[in-house]
Amino acid sequence: MVANETHQAIETVFRIEQARLIGGLARMVRDVSLAEELAQDALVTALSEWPKTGVPKNPGAWLMAAAKRRAIDGFRRNKMLVRKHAEIGLDLGEESENPVDAIATALDDDLGDELLGLIFTACHPILSSEARAALTLRLIGGLTTDEIARAFLSNEATIAQRIVRAKKTLGNAGLTYAVPRGPEREERLASVLEVIYLIFNEGYAATTGEDLIRPALCAEAQRLGRILAGLLPGEPEVQGLLSLMEIQASRLAARVAPDGSPILLTEQNRAHWDQLLIHRGLAALQRAEALGGANGPYALQAALAACHARARKAEDTDWQKIAGLYDTLREVMPSPVVDLNRAVAHSMAFGPETGLARLDEIDQAAGLHNYVPLPAARGDFLFRAGRLAEAKVEFERAADLTRNTREKAFFLARAAACSR
Amino acid sequence: MRVMVIVKATKDSEEGVMPTTELLEAMGKYNEELVNAGIMMAGEGLHPSVKGKRIAFDGPSRTVIDGPFAETRELIAGFWLWEVKDMAEAVEWAKRCPNPMPGPSELEIRPVFEAADFGEAFTPELAEQEERLREKAAKR
């Protein structure tokens, strides 16, 4: 094999293995930065060995063994030895005369769920959600700091600092890097799901012409969701989130017009929807429901997305079912945005006047005075109810409020249509 | 990116030789790894071409040809659809596949077309232009 080719193959193997590698090492040395360094050292060793010997049959195990050797060498020299030994000794529940032996024993433990432990650690609630997202993309997604910075429209220094600080926070918190059990697990899992969905939405919000790394975040989040669903097959909300992402992603190719303007769900060319993703999304939703999770926030949102996915034509949409799902979602996950969407669903299921009544209920809630979708929805309901003069005022208000030029043009066009 | 990983047919697969228990087990384990890595989207094994049909097109004519088909090396015995970051990752995962057939055999990886493949060369303006050309052509 040509040297360059070997190098590329080794880098790829490393990319595939690194999350598990870092996860396993972090659990052993109780320090995610050190784990990352050890993994990098193992890569360097592989880059010098494998071109001579060929890529080993089980490269993951090889890299782990190399990293463990480095860890033990490091401990032998390092003054941190005593502290680490104390921690690991505590964990093993035994005292050993020889600290190095104790560490070697700990390193030999096959922990099995390293990757899951690392996901839970990177998404730990002690970190801010931005820090969690950056760390997850770095450690599990294997993205570079530069890629993460571009993906979040930030600069490399800011992201690098965010990651360093996050690792420090984790290091100081004295975590075990294990998969949480018991009552803690639910809270921690919610945090993981939140991070994955945040990454997905960041990609979904990307517009045409932007750096391609941004839309790629959707694929990254889907992959994380699929990995998590494989690792935690019994968690209904994991299936719910996966379903939601797969179905939403199925529309990625259909939701933007050639001029870059967004196309409403009901006006998209459904032939462009990715049927494979829809199929996978519906299957995941079915699993969520079979696990008793039909009323989880993600499963409910997935069920809503599924209503649209099942309709071959916009006219076939089951708005009554959607209205009912929003009624439930509103109880499980109260938010003004859910209320607004519920009003839209009610307007479709029971007529624009019902929609207006729902909007009046929201209006009484504070904090939505400058929320663009509100006058936009009201304008639409009034328009459909034939109250054109009132509709025009609402569309103009929406046009005034928005800072997006494409949206502005859209609302002005709708306002103009009211005068005809 | 999405790729199709094609399992090429062999004399054995075309003769309907079923995989051994060992191979089925190894494949099951491999498929599980693909699922856990988050890359496996779909996959199926195919019956030999003796159960297949071909439709030949030439102008208005359609001719149905019954299997089996002769050129074994060009036939396929199964496929996966994977979602991977790049071709290198697909190659690496394909190398980890247990030998899919008893004798010498081959996997072929082909990227699936996606909108993003047109990249920056396919700007919104170009897309619109193409749309207009199509409309014109349709009117003729």
Coordinates of C-alpha atoms in Angstrom, one line a residue:
Chain A
M1 CA 0.0 0.0 0.0
V2 CA 1.2 3.5 -0.8
A3 CA 2.2 5.4 2.4
N4 CA -0.4 8.1 1.9
E5 CA -3.1 5.6 1.5
T6 CA -2.1 3.8 4.7
H7 CA -2.1 7.1 6.5
Q8 CA -5.6 7.9 5.4
A9 CA -6.8 4.4 6.3
I10 CA -5.3 4.7 9.8
E11 CA -6.9 8.1 10.3
T12 CA -10.2 6.7 9.3
V13 CA -9.8 3.7 11.6
F14 CA -9.0 6.1 14.4
R15 CA -12.0 8.3 13.6
I16 CA -14.3 5.2 13.9
E17 CA -12.7 4.0 17.1
Q18 CA -11.9 7.3 18.9
A19 CA -15.1 7.9 20.8
R20 CA -15.1 4.4 22.3
L21 CA -11.4 4.7 23.0
I22 CA -11.7 8.1 24.8
G23 CA -14.7 6.8 26.6
G24 CA -12.9 3.8 28.0
L25 CA -9.8 5.7 28.8
A26 CA -11.7 8.5 30.5
R27 CA -13.4 6.0 32.8
M28 CA -10.0 4.5 33.7
V29 CA -8.1 7.7 34.3
R30 CA -11.0 9.9 35.4
D31 CA -9.9 12.7 33.2
V32 CA -11.3 13.4 29.7
S33 CA -8.3 15.6 28.6
L34 CA -5.8 13.0 29.6
A35 CA -8.0 10.3 27.9
E36 CA -7.9 12.4 24.7
E37 CA -4.1 12.8 24.9
L38 CA -3.6 9.0 25.5
A39 CA -5.9 8.3 22.5
Q40 CA -3.8 10.7 20.3
D41 CA -0.6 9.0 21.5
A42 CA -2.1 5.7 20.4
L43 CA -2.8 7.2 17.0
V44 CA 0.8 8.4 16.7
T45 CA 2.0 4.9 17.6
A46 CA -0.3 3.3 15.0
L47 CA 0.9 5.8 12.4
S48 CA 4.5 4.5 12.9
E49 CA 3.7 0.8 13.4
W50 CA 0.8 0.0 11.0
P51 CA 2.6 1.0 7.7
K52 CA 5.1 -1.7 8.6
T53 CA 2.8 -4.4 10.0
G54 CA -0.5 -3.6 8.3
V55 CA -3.7 -2.6 10.0
P56 CA -4.3 -5.1 12.8
K57 CA -7.4 -7.4 12.7
N58 CA -9.0 -5.7 15.7
P59 CA -7.7 -2.1 15.4
G60 CA -9.9 -0.9 18.2
A61 CA -8.4 -3.3 20.7
W62 CA -4.9 -2.6 19.4
L63 CA -5.4 1.2 19.9
M64 CA -6.8 0.6 23.4
A65 CA -3.9 -1.6 24.4
A66 CA -1.4 1.0 23.1
A67 CA -3.2 3.8 25.0
K68 CA -3.3 1.7 28.2
R69 CA 0.5 1.1 28.0
R70 CA 1.0 4.8 27.7
A71 CA -1.3 5.4 30.6
I72 CA 0.7 3.0 32.8
D73 CA 4.0 4.5 31.7
G74 CA 2.6 7.9 32.5
F75 CA 1.4 7.0 35.9
R76 CA 4.7 5.4 36.8
R77 CA 6.4 8.8 36.2
N78 CA 3.7 11.0 37.3
K79 CA 3.1 12.6 40.7
M80 CA -0.6 12.4 40.2
L81 CA -0.2 8.7 40.8
V82 CA -1.1 8.9 44.4
R83 CA -4.3 10.8 43.9
K84 CA -5.4 8.7 41.0
H85 CA -4.6 5.5 42.8
A86 CA -6.7 6.7 45.7
E87 CA -9.7 7.3 43.4
I88 CA -9.3 4.0 41.5
G89 CA -8.6 2.0 44.6
L90 CA -11.8 3.5 46.1
D91 CA -13.7 2.4 43.0
L92 CA -12.3 -1.1 43.1
G93 CA -13.1 -1.3 46.8
E94 CA -9.7 -2.8 47.6
E95 CA -6.3 -1.7 48.7
S96 CA -3.2 -2.7 46.8
E97 CA 0.4 -2.6 47.9
N98 CA 1.5 -1.7 44.4
P99 CA -0.3 1.3 42.9
V100 CA 0.8 0.5 39.3
D101 CA -0.6 -3.0 39.5
A102 CA -3.8 -1.6 40.8
I103 CA -4.1 0.8 37.9
A104 CA -3.1 -1.9 35.4
T105 CA -5.9 -4.1 36.8
A106 CA -8.4 -1.2 36.5
L107 CA -7.2 -0.7 32.9
D108 CA -7.9 -4.3 32.1
D109 CA -11.5 -4.1 33.1
D110 CA -13.7 -4.5 30.2
L111 CA -16.3 -1.9 30.8
G112 CA -18.4 -2.5 27.8
D113 CA -20.4 0.7 27.8
E114 CA -17.6 3.2 27.4
L115 CA -19.3 5.0 24.6
L116 CA -22.5 5.5 26.5
G117 CA -20.6 6.7 29.5
L118 CA -18.8 9.3 27.4
I119 CA -22.1 10.5 25.8
F120 CA -23.6 11.0 29.3
T121 CA -20.4 12.8 30.5
A122 CA -20.2 15.1 27.5
C123 CA -23.9 16.0 28.0
H124 CA -23.6 16.5 31.7
P125 CA -26.1 19.0 33.1
I126 CA -23.3 20.9 35.0
L127 CA -22.2 22.2 31.6
S128 CA -24.0 24.9 29.6
S129 CA -25.9 23.6 26.6
E130 CA -23.5 25.2 24.1
A131 CA -20.6 23.6 25.9
R132 CA -22.4 20.2 25.9
A133 CA -23.0 20.5 22.2
A134 CA -19.4 21.4 21.4
L135 CA -18.0 18.7 23.6
T136 CA -20.3 16.1 22.2
L137 CA -19.4 17.0 18.6
R138 CA -15.7 17.0 19.5
L139 CA -15.5 13.7 21.5
I140 CA -18.3 11.6 20.0
G141 CA -18.7 13.1 16.6
G142 CA -15.0 13.5 16.1
L143 CA -15.3 16.9 14.6
T144 CA -12.4 19.3 14.7
T145 CA -12.6 22.5 16.7
D146 CA -12.6 24.4 13.4
E147 CA -15.5 22.4 12.1
I148 CA -17.5 23.0 15.2
A149 CA -16.8 26.7 15.1
R150 CA -17.9 26.9 11.5
A151 CA -21.0 24.9 12.3
F152 CA -22.1 27.2 15.1
L153 CA -21.1 30.4 13.2
S154 CA -18.5 31.1 15.9
N155 CA -14.7 31.3 15.8
E156 CA -12.2 28.6 16.5
A157 CA -10.7 30.3 19.6
T158 CA -14.1 30.7 21.3
I159 CA -15.0 27.1 20.7
A160 CA -11.6 25.8 21.7
Q161 CA -11.8 27.8 24.9
R162 CA -15.4 26.5 25.5
I163 CA -14.2 22.9 25.1
V164 CA -11.2 23.4 27.4
R165 CA -13.3 25.0 30.1
A166 CA -15.9 22.2 29.8
K167 CA -13.3 19.6 30.3
K168 CA -11.9 21.4 33.3
T169 CA -15.4 21.6 34.8
L170 CA -15.9 17.9 34.3
G171 CA -12.4 17.2 35.7
N172 CA -13.1 19.3 38.8
A173 CA -16.5 17.7 39.4
G174 CA -15.0 14.3 40.3
L175 CA -17.2 12.4 37.9
T176 CA -17.0 8.6 37.5
Y177 CA -17.6 8.7 33.7
A178 CA -20.0 5.9 34.2
V179 CA -23.5 5.4 32.8
P180 CA -25.9 6.9 35.4
R181 CA -28.4 4.6 37.0
G182 CA -31.5 4.9 39.1
P183 CA -33.4 8.2 39.4
E184 CA -30.4 10.3 38.2
R185 CA -30.6 8.6 34.8
E186 CA -33.8 10.2 33.7
E187 CA -32.5 13.7 34.2
R188 CA -29.2 12.9 32.6
L189 CA -30.9 11.3 29.7
A190 CA -33.1 14.3 29.1
S191 CA -29.9 16.4 29.0
V192 CA -28.4 14.1 26.3
L193 CA -31.5 14.2 24.2
E194 CA -31.6 18.0 24.5
V195 CA -28.1 18.3 23.2
I196 CA -28.7 16.0 20.3
Y197 CA -31.8 17.9 19.3
L198 CA -30.0 21.2 19.7
I199 CA -27.3 20.0 17.2
F200 CA -30.0 18.8 14.8
N201 CA -31.9 22.1 14.9
E202 CA -28.7 24.1 14.4
G203 CA -28.3 22.1 11.2
Y204 CA -31.9 22.4 10.3
A205 CA -31.8 26.2 10.6
A206 CA -28.9 26.4 8.1
T207 CA -29.8 28.1 4.9
T208 CA -28.7 27.6 1.3
G209 CA -25.3 28.9 0.4
E210 CA -24.0 28.6 4.0
D211 CA -20.9 26.5 4.8
L212 CA -21.9 22.9 4.2
I213 CA -20.8 21.9 7.6
R214 CA -23.9 23.4 9.0
P215 CA -26.5 21.3 7.3
A216 CA -24.2 18.3 8.0
L217 CA -25.1 18.8 11.7
C218 CA -28.4 17.2 11.0
A219 CA -26.7 14.1 9.8
E220 CA -24.4 14.3 12.8
A221 CA -27.3 14.5 15.2
Q222 CA -29.1 11.7 13.4
R223 CA -26.1 9.5 13.7
L224 CA -25.8 10.3 17.4
G225 CA -29.5 9.4 17.8
R226 CA -29.1 6.1 16.0
I227 CA -26.1 5.2 18.1
L228 CA -28.0 6.1 21.3
A229 CA -31.0 4.1 20.1
G230 CA -28.7 1.1 19.6
L231 CA -27.1 1.5 23.0
L232 CA -30.4 2.2 24.9
P233 CA -33.0 0.2 23.0
G234 CA -35.5 0.3 25.9
E235 CA -35.7 4.1 26.3
P236 CA -38.9 5.3 24.6
E237 CA -37.8 8.9 24.4
V238 CA -34.6 8.0 22.6
Q239 CA -36.7 6.3 20.0
G240 CA -39.1 9.3 20.0
L241 CA -36.3 11.8 19.3
L242 CA -34.8 9.5 16.7
S243 CA -38.2 9.3 15.0
L244 CA -38.6 13.0 15.1
M245 CA -35.2 13.7 13.6
E246 CA -35.6 11.1 10.8
I247 CA -39.0 12.4 9.8
Q248 CA -37.9 16.0 9.9
A249 CA -34.7 15.2 8.0
S250 CA -36.8 13.5 5.3
R251 CA -38.0 16.9 4.2
L252 CA -34.6 18.6 4.0
A253 CA -34.5 18.5 0.2
A254 CA -38.1 19.8 -0.2
R255 CA -38.2 22.7 2.2
V256 CA -36.3 25.4 0.3
A257 CA -37.3 26.9 -3.1
P258 CA -34.6 27.5 -5.8
D259 CA -34.3 31.1 -4.7
G260 CA -33.6 30.0 -1.1
S261 CA -37.0 31.0 0.3
P262 CA -38.6 28.5 2.7
I263 CA -41.5 26.4 1.4
L264 CA -44.3 25.7 3.8
L265 CA -44.9 22.1 4.8
T266 CA -48.3 22.0 3.1
E267 CA -46.8 23.3 -0.1
Q268 CA -43.7 21.1 -0.4
N269 CA -43.3 18.7 -3.2
R270 CA -43.8 15.5 -1.3
A271 CA -42.2 13.4 -4.0
H272 CA -38.9 15.0 -2.8
W273 CA -39.4 13.6 0.7
D274 CA -36.9 10.9 1.6
Q275 CA -39.1 7.8 2.0
L276 CA -36.3 5.7 3.5
L277 CA -36.0 8.3 6.4
I278 CA -39.8 8.4 6.8
H279 CA -39.9 4.6 6.9
R280 CA -37.2 4.6 9.6
G281 CA -38.9 7.4 11.5
L282 CA -42.2 5.7 11.6
A283 CA -40.5 2.5 12.7
A284 CA -38.8 4.3 15.6
L285 CA -42.1 6.0 16.6
Q286 CA -43.7 2.6 16.7
R287 CA -41.0 1.3 19.0
A288 CA -41.4 4.4 21.2
E289 CA -45.2 3.7 21.5
A290 CA -44.6 0.0 22.0
L291 CA -42.3 0.9 25.0
G292 CA -45.2 2.8 26.5
G293 CA -43.8 6.2 25.6
A294 CA -46.5 7.6 23.3
N295 CA -47.0 10.7 25.6
G296 CA -43.3 11.6 25.9
P297 CA -42.5 15.1 24.5
Y298 CA -40.3 13.8 21.7
A299 CA -42.6 10.9 20.8
L300 CA -45.5 13.4 20.6
Q301 CA -43.6 15.7 18.4
A302 CA -42.6 12.7 16.3
A303 CA -46.2 11.6 16.1
L304 CA -47.1 15.1 14.8
A305 CA -44.3 14.9 12.2
A306 CA -45.6 11.4 11.3
C307 CA -49.1 12.7 10.6
H308 CA -47.6 14.9 7.8
A309 CA -45.3 12.1 6.6
R310 CA -48.1 9.7 6.2
A311 CA -50.2 12.1 4.0
R312 CA -49.3 11.6 0.4
K313 CA -51.0 14.9 -0.5
A314 CA -51.4 18.0 1.8
E315 CA -55.2 17.6 1.5
D316 CA -54.9 14.1 3.1
T317 CA -53.4 15.5 6.3
D318 CA -55.3 14.2 9.4
W319 CA -55.7 17.6 11.1
Q320 CA -58.1 16.3 13.7
K321 CA -55.5 13.9 14.9
I322 CA -52.8 16.6 14.8
A323 CA -55.1 18.9 16.9
G324 CA -55.6 16.1 19.4
L325 CA -51.8 15.5 19.6
Y326 CA -51.2 19.2 20.3
D327 CA -53.8 19.2 23.0
T328 CA -51.7 16.4 24.7
L329 CA -48.3 18.0 23.9
R330 CA -49.5 21.3 25.5
E331 CA -50.0 19.5 28.8
V332 CA -46.7 17.6 28.7
M333 CA -44.6 20.4 27.4
P334 CA -46.3 23.8 27.9
S335 CA -44.9 26.5 25.7
P336 CA -46.2 29.5 23.7
V337 CA -44.8 27.9 20.6
V338 CA -46.8 24.7 21.2
D339 CA -49.9 26.9 21.9
L340 CA -49.4 28.7 18.6
N341 CA -49.0 25.5 16.6
R342 CA -52.0 24.1 18.4
A343 CA -54.0 27.1 17.2
V344 CA -52.9 26.5 13.7
A345 CA -53.9 22.8 14.0
H346 CA -57.3 23.7 15.4
S347 CA -57.8 26.2 12.6
M348 CA -57.2 23.4 10.1
A349 CA -59.3 20.9 11.9
F350 CA -62.2 23.0 13.0
G351 CA -62.1 26.2 10.9
P352 CA -60.3 29.5 11.1
E353 CA -62.7 31.0 13.7
T354 CA -61.7 28.2 16.2
G355 CA -58.1 29.0 15.4
L356 CA -58.7 32.7 16.2
A357 CA -60.3 31.7 19.5
R358 CA -57.1 29.7 20.4
L359 CA -54.9 32.7 19.5
D360 CA -57.0 35.0 21.7
E361 CA -56.1 32.6 24.6
I362 CA -52.4 32.9 23.8
D363 CA -52.6 36.7 23.4
Q364 CA -53.5 37.0 27.1
A365 CA -50.2 35.4 27.9
A366 CA -47.3 37.9 28.3
G367 CA -44.1 38.0 26.5
L368 CA -45.3 37.4 22.9
H369 CA -45.9 40.9 21.8
N370 CA -43.1 40.9 19.2
Y371 CA -43.3 37.3 18.2
V372 CA -43.6 37.3 14.4
P373 CA -45.5 34.0 14.0
L374 CA -48.4 35.3 16.0
P375 CA -49.6 38.1 13.7
A376 CA -48.6 35.8 10.7
A377 CA -51.0 33.1 12.0
R378 CA -53.7 35.5 12.9
G379 CA -53.4 37.1 9.4
D380 CA -53.7 33.6 7.8
F381 CA -56.8 32.7 9.9
L382 CA -58.5 36.0 9.2
F383 CA -57.7 35.6 5.5
R384 CA -59.2 32.2 5.4
A385 CA -62.2 33.5 7.3
G386 CA -62.7 36.1 4.5
R387 CA -61.9 39.0 6.9
L388 CA -59.4 40.5 4.4
A389 CA -59.1 44.1 5.8
E390 CA -58.2 42.7 9.3
A391 CA -55.9 40.1 7.7
K392 CA -54.0 42.8 5.8
V393 CA -53.2 44.7 9.1
E394 CA -51.8 41.5 10.7
F395 CA -49.6 40.6 7.7
E396 CA -48.3 44.2 7.7
R397 CA -47.6 43.9 11.4
A398 CA -45.7 40.6 10.8
A399 CA -43.7 42.3 8.0
D400 CA -42.8 45.1 10.3
L401 CA -41.6 42.8 13.1
T402 CA -39.5 40.4 11.1
R403 CA -35.8 41.0 10.5
N404 CA -35.5 38.4 7.8
T405 CA -35.8 40.1 4.4
R406 CA -37.2 37.0 2.7
E407 CA -39.9 36.7 5.3
K408 CA -40.7 40.4 5.0
A409 CA -41.3 40.0 1.3
F410 CA -43.5 37.0 1.9
F411 CA -45.7 38.9 4.4
L412 CA -45.9 42.0 2.3
A413 CA -47.0 39.8 -0.6
R414 CA -49.7 38.2 1.6
A415 CA -50.8 41.7 2.7
A416 CA -51.1 42.8 -0.9
A417 CA -53.2 39.8 -1.8
C418 CA -55.7 41.0 0.8
S419 CA -56.5 44.1 -1.2
R420 CA -57.4 42.3 -4.4
Chain B
M1 CA -23.2 10.7 2.5
R2 CA -25.3 7.7 1.6
V3 CA -23.7 4.8 -0.1
M4 CA -25.0 1.5 -1.4
V5 CA -22.7 -1.4 -0.6
I6 CA -23.3 -4.1 -3.1
V7 CA -22.6 -7.8 -2.5
K8 CA -21.5 -9.3 -5.8
A9 CA -23.0 -12.7 -6.8
T10 CA -20.8 -15.7 -7.0
K11 CA -21.2 -19.2 -8.6
D12 CA -22.4 -20.4 -5.1
S13 CA -24.9 -17.7 -4.6
E14 CA -26.3 -18.1 -8.1
E15 CA -26.6 -21.8 -7.4
G16 CA -28.7 -21.0 -4.3
V17 CA -26.1 -22.3 -1.8
M18 CA -27.4 -21.0 1.5
P19 CA -25.0 -19.4 3.9
T20 CA -23.7 -21.5 6.8
T21 CA -24.8 -21.0 10.4
E22 CA -21.3 -19.6 11.1
L23 CA -21.6 -17.0 8.4
L24 CA -25.1 -16.0 9.4
E25 CA -23.9 -15.5 13.0
A26 CA -20.9 -13.5 11.8
M27 CA -23.1 -11.4 9.6
G28 CA -25.6 -10.9 12.4
K29 CA -22.8 -9.6 14.6
Y30 CA -21.4 -7.4 11.8
N31 CA -24.9 -5.9 11.2
E32 CA -25.2 -5.2 14.8
E33 CA -22.0 -3.3 14.8
L34 CA -23.2 -1.3 11.8
V35 CA -26.4 -0.4 13.6
N36 CA -24.5 0.6 16.8
A37 CA -22.2 2.8 14.8
G38 CA -25.3 4.6 13.5
I39 CA -24.5 4.0 9.8
M40 CA -26.8 1.1 8.9
M41 CA -29.9 2.4 7.1
A42 CA -31.2 -0.7 5.3
G43 CA -30.0 -4.0 3.9
E44 CA -31.3 -7.1 2.2
G45 CA -30.1 -10.3 0.6
L46 CA -31.4 -11.3 -2.8
H47 CA -32.5 -14.6 -4.2
P48 CA -30.4 -15.9 -7.1
S49 CA -31.1 -14.5 -10.6
V50 CA -33.0 -17.6 -11.6
K51 CA -36.0 -16.1 -9.7
G52 CA -35.4 -12.7 -11.3
K53 CA -36.7 -11.0 -14.5
R54 CA -35.3 -8.4 -16.7
I55 CA -37.2 -5.8 -18.8
A56 CA -35.4 -4.8 -21.9
F57 CA -36.2 -1.4 -23.3
D58 CA -35.8 -0.3 -27.0
G59 CA -37.9 2.5 -28.2
P60 CA -41.5 1.6 -27.6
S61 CA -40.8 -2.1 -27.1
R62 CA -40.6 -3.9 -23.7
T63 CA -39.2 -7.4 -23.6
V64 CA -39.4 -9.5 -20.5
I65 CA -36.4 -11.8 -20.1
D66 CA -36.5 -14.6 -17.5
G67 CA -33.5 -15.4 -15.2
P68 CA -31.0 -16.9 -14.6
F69 CA -28.6 -14.5 -16.2
A70 CA -25.2 -15.5 -17.5
E71 CA -22.7 -12.9 -16.4
T72 CA -22.4 -14.0 -12.7
R73 CA -19.7 -11.4 -11.8
E74 CA -22.1 -8.6 -12.9
L75 CA -25.0 -9.8 -10.8
I76 CA -25.7 -8.8 -7.2
A77 CA -26.6 -11.0 -4.3
G78 CA -27.5 -8.4 -1.7
F79 CA -27.0 -4.8 -0.6
W80 CA -26.8 -2.4 2.3
L81 CA -27.6 1.3 2.4
W82 CA -25.2 3.1 4.8
E83 CA -25.0 6.7 6.0
V84 CA -21.3 7.5 6.4
K85 CA -19.2 10.6 6.7
D86 CA -17.1 9.9 3.6
M87 CA -16.0 7.1 1.3
A88 CA -12.9 6.3 3.5
E89 CA -15.3 5.4 6.3
A90 CA -17.4 3.2 4.1
V91 CA -14.2 1.4 2.8
E92 CA -13.1 0.9 6.4
W93 CA -16.4 -0.6 7.5
A94 CA -16.6 -2.7 4.3
K95 CA -13.2 -4.2 5.1
R96 CA -14.6 -5.4 8.5
C97 CA -17.3 -7.4 6.8
P98 CA -16.9 -11.2 7.2
N99 CA -16.2 -12.9 3.9
P100 CA -19.7 -12.7 2.4
M101 CA -19.2 -15.9 0.3
P102 CA -17.4 -19.1 0.8
G103 CA -14.9 -18.5 -2.1
P104 CA -13.4 -15.3 -3.4
S105 CA -16.0 -12.5 -3.5
E106 CA -16.4 -8.8 -3.8
L107 CA -18.2 -5.8 -2.3
E108 CA -18.8 -2.7 -4.3
I109 CA -19.4 0.7 -2.8
R110 CA -21.3 3.3 -4.7
P111 CA -22.3 6.7 -3.5
V112 CA -26.0 7.6 -3.8
F113 CA -26.9 10.9 -5.5
E114 CA -27.9 13.6 -3.1
A115 CA -28.9 17.3 -3.7
A116 CA -25.7 18.4 -2.0
D117 CA -23.6 16.5 -4.7
F118 CA -24.4 19.3 -7.1
G119 CA -22.8 21.6 -4.5
E120 CA -21.9 25.2 -5.2
A121 CA -21.9 24.5 -9.0
F122 CA -25.7 24.0 -8.7
T123 CA -26.7 27.4 -7.4
P124 CA -30.3 28.5 -6.9
E125 CA -30.0 30.5 -10.1
L126 CA -28.9 27.4 -12.1
A127 CA -31.6 25.4 -10.6
E128 CA -34.2 28.0 -11.6
Q129 CA -32.7 28.2 -15.1
E130 CA -32.9 24.4 -15.5
E131 CA -36.5 24.6 -14.3
R132 CA -37.2 27.2 -17.0
L133 CA -35.5 25.1 -19.7
R134 CA -37.5 22.1 -18.7
E135 CA -40.7 24.1 -18.9
K136 CA -39.7 25.3 -22.4
A137 CA -38.9 21.8 -23.5
A138 CA -42.2 20.5 -22.2
K139 CA -44.1 23.1 -24.2
R140 CA -42.4 22.0 -27.5

